Coordinates of C-alpha atoms in Angstrom, one line a residue:
X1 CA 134.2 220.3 125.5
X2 CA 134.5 217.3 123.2
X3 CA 136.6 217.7 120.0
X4 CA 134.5 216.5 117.4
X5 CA 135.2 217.0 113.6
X6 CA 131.7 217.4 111.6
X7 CA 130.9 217.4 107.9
X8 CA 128.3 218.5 106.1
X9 CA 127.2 217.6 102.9
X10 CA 125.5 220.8 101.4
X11 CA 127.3 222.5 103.8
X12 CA 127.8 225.7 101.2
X13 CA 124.1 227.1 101.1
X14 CA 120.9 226.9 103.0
X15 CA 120.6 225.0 106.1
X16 CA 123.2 223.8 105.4
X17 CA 125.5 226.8 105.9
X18 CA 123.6 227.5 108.6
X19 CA 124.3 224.4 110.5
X20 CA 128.3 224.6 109.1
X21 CA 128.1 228.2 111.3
X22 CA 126.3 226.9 113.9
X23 CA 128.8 224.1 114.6
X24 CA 131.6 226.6 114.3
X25 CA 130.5 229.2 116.9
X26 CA 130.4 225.9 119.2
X27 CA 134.1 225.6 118.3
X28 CA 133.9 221.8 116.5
X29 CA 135.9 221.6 113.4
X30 CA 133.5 222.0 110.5
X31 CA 134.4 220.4 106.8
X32 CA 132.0 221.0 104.2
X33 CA 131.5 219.4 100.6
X34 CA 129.8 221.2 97.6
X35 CA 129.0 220.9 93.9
X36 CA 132.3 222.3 93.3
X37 CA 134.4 223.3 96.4
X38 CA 135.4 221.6 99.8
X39 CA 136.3 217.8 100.4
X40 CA 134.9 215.0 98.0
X41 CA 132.8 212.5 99.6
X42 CA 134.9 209.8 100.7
X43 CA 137.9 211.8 102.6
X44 CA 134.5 213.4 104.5
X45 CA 133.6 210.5 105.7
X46 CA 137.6 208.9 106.5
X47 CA 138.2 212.7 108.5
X48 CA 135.1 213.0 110.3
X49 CA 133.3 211.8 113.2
X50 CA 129.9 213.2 112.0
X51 CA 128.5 213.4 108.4
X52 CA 125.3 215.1 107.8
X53 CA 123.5 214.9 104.3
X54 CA 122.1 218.9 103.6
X55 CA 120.8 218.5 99.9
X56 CA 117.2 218.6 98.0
X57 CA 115.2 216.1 99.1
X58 CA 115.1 214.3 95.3
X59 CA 119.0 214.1 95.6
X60 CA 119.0 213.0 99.4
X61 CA 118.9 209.2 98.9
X62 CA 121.3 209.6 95.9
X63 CA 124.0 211.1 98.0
X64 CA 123.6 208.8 101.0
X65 CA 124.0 205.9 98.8
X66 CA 127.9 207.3 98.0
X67 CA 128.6 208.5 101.3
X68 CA 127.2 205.7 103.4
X69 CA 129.8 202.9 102.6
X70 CA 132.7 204.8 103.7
X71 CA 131.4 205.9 107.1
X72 CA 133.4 204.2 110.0
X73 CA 132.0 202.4 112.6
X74 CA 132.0 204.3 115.5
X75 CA 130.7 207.5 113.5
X76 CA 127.3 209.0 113.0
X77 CA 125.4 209.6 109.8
X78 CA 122.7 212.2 109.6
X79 CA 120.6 213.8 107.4
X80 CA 118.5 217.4 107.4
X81 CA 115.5 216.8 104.6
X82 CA 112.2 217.5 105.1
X83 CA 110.9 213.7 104.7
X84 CA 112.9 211.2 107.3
X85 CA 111.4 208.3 106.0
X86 CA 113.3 207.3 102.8
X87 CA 116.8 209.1 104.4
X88 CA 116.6 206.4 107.1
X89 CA 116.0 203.5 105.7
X90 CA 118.9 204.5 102.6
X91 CA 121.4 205.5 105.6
X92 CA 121.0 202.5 107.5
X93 CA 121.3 200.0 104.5
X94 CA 124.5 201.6 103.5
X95 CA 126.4 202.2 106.5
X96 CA 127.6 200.4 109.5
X97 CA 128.1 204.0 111.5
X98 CA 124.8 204.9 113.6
X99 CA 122.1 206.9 112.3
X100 CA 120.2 209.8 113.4
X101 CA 117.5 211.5 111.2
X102 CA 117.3 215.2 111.9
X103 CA 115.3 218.2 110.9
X104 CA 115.3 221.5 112.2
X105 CA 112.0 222.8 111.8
X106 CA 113.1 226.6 110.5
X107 CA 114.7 227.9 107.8
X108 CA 118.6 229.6 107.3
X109 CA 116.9 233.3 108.1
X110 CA 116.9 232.4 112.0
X111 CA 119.4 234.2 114.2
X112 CA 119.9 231.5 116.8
X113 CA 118.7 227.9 117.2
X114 CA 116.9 229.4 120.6
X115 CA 112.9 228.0 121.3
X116 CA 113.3 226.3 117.6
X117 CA 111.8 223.1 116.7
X118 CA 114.1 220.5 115.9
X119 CA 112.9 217.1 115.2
X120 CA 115.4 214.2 115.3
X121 CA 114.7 210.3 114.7
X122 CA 117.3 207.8 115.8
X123 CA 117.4 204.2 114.2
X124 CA 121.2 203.6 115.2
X125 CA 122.6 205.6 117.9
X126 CA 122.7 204.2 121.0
X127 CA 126.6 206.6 121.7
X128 CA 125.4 209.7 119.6
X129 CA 121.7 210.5 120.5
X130 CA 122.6 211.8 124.2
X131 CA 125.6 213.6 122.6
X132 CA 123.7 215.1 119.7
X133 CA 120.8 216.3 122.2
X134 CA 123.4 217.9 124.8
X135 CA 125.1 220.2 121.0
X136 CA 121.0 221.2 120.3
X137 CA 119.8 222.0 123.8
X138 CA 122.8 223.6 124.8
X139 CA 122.2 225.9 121.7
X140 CA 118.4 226.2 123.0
X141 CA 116.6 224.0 120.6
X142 CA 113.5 222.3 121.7
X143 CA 114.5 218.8 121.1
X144 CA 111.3 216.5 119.9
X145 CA 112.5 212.8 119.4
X146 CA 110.3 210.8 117.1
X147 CA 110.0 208.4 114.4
X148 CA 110.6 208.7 110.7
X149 CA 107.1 207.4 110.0
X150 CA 104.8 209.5 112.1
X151 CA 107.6 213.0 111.1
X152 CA 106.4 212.0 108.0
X153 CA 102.5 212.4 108.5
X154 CA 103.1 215.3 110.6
X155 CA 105.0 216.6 108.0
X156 CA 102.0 215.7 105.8
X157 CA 99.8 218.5 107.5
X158 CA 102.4 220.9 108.9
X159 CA 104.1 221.4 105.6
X160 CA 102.4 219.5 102.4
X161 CA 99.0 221.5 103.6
X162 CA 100.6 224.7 104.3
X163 CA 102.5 224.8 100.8
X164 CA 99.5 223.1 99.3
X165 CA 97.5 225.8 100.1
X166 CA 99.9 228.9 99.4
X167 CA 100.4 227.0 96.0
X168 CA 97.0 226.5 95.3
X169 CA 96.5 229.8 96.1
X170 CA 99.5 231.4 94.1
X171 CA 97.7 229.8 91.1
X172 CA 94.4 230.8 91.6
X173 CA 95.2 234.4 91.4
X174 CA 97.8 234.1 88.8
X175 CA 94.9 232.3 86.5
X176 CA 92.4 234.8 87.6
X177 CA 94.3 237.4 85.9
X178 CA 94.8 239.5 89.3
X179 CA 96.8 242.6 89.4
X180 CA 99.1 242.5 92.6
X181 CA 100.0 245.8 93.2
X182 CA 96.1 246.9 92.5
X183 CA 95.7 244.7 95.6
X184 CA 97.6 246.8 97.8
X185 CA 95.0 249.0 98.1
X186 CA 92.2 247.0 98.8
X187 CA 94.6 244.6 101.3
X188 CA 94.3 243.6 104.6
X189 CA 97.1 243.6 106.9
X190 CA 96.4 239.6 106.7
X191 CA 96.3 239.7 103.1
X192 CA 99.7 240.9 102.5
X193 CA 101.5 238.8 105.3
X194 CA 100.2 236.1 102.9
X195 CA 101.3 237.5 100.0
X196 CA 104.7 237.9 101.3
X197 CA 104.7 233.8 101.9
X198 CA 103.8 233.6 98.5
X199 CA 106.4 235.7 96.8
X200 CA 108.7 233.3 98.7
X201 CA 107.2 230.4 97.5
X202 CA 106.7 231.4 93.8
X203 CA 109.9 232.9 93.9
X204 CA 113.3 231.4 95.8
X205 CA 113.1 227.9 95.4
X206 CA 110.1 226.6 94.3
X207 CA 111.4 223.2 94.0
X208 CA 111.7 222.9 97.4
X209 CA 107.8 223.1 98.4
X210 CA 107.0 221.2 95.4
X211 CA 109.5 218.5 96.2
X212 CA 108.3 218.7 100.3
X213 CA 104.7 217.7 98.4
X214 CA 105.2 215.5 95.9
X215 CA 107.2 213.3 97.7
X216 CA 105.8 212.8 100.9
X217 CA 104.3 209.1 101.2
X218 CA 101.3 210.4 103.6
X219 CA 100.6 213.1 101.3
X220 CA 97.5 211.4 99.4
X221 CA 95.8 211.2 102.2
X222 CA 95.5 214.7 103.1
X223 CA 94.8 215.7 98.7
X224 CA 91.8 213.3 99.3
X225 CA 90.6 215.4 102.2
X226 CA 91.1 218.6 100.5
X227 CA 89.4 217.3 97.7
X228 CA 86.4 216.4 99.5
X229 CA 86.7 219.0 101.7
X230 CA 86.8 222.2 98.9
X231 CA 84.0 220.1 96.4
X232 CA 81.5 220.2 99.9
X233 CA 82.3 224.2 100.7
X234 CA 81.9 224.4 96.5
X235 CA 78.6 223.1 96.8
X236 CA 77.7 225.3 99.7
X237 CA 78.8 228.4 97.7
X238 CA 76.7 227.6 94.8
X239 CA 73.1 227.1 96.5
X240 CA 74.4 230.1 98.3
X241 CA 74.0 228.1 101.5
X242 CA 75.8 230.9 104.3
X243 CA 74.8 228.9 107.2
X244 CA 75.3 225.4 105.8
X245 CA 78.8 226.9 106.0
X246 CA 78.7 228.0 109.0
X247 CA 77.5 224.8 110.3
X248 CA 80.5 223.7 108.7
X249 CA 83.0 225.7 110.7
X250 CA 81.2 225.5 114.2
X251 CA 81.6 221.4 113.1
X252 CA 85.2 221.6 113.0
X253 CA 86.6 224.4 115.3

């Protein structure tokens, strides 16, 4: 096995952690640098051969911009946001090490990295892109290799949507005054599976959906369609039109 010496940035919570773990069990020498414990930022970078970048997305650039000019040539830089385009384009401006854009499409609950999705966009990595693929398929990831540009409109639907929706949702029943534990007795099995998404939107880190949102440059694009899309079903409602609606589903299934 190949000695490799990897540090995370963010390597204390979250995915982070997860990843700091991960690389562990596969015996590589893990360094990790937090807010207020573990190496600063520029003896990462001199020690390891790999750095990856495991903070908020709003802080992602900032961080790669102080890391980034003391990576070595030679060495791979990597980041684990949500959004890939921004990450890359900051990593390769300031480093001369290669690049590699990764995100693992689950969150730091998982057991084991078995049959997940793990998305990973290389702009500068002609030595570490076979390497990095044998450390995630060996662990059982299902390796999808893409670039940051269409992750980011994927990410549009598969995660602005999602959160837009439990958001909108969240809202709606917080503003109509609804009583959540009178629900449970009216709830569907459905219902409270969605509920429990909602508790962990509204309630662990809401800054992360709304970040995964906000700052998604493809997100506008799917807001218009919504838009459009809720002010047509509206219309429906109101004339009481049941099988204009149901035209509309039958349209689009």
């Amino acid at each position: 096995m190949e000695n490799l010496e990897i540090g995370i940035i963010g390597g204390t919570g979250g995915i982070g952690r997860w990843f700091a773990d991960f690389f562990r069990k596969e015996r590589y020498t893990v360094h990790v640098s937090g807010r207020k414990t573990g190496m600063d930022i520029p003896t990462l970078a001199k020690e390891c051969d790999v750095v990856i970048v495991s903070v908020p997305i709003g802080a992602t650039c900032e961080i790669i911009e102080k890391v980034g000019p003391h990576m070595r040539k030679g060495t791979l830089l990597m980041d684990m946001t949500s959004l890939k385009v921004e990450p890359v384009i900051s990593m390769l401006k300031y480093s001369i090490s290669e690049v590699i854009g990764m995100h693992p499409l689950f969150g730091p609950g998982v057991d084991t990295l078995a049959g997940r999705n793990v998305v990973i966009c290389p702009a500068r990595a002609e030595k570490w892109i076979g390497r990095l693929r044998r450390i995630l398929e060996k662990g059982g990831a299902h390796v999808v290799e893409t670039t940051p540009e269409k992750h980011d409109r994927m990410m549009a639907i598969v995660q602005g949507l999602n959160h837009l929706n439990n958001i909108t949702m969240g809202v709606v029943l917080s503003k109509a005054g609804t009583d959540l534990s009178e629900l449970k007795d009216f709830a569907t099995p459905v219902f409270n599976a969605k509920i429990d998404i909602l508790k962990k939107v509204f309630g662990s880190n809401p800054g992360l959906y709304a970040e995964i949102i906000t700052l998604n440059p493809d997100i506008n694009n799917v807001l218009d369609i919504y838009e459009e899309t809720l002010s047509e079903i509206k219309n429906l409602v109101n004339n009481g039109d049941a099988n204009g609606l149901t035209e509309m589903i039958k349209a689009h299934s």
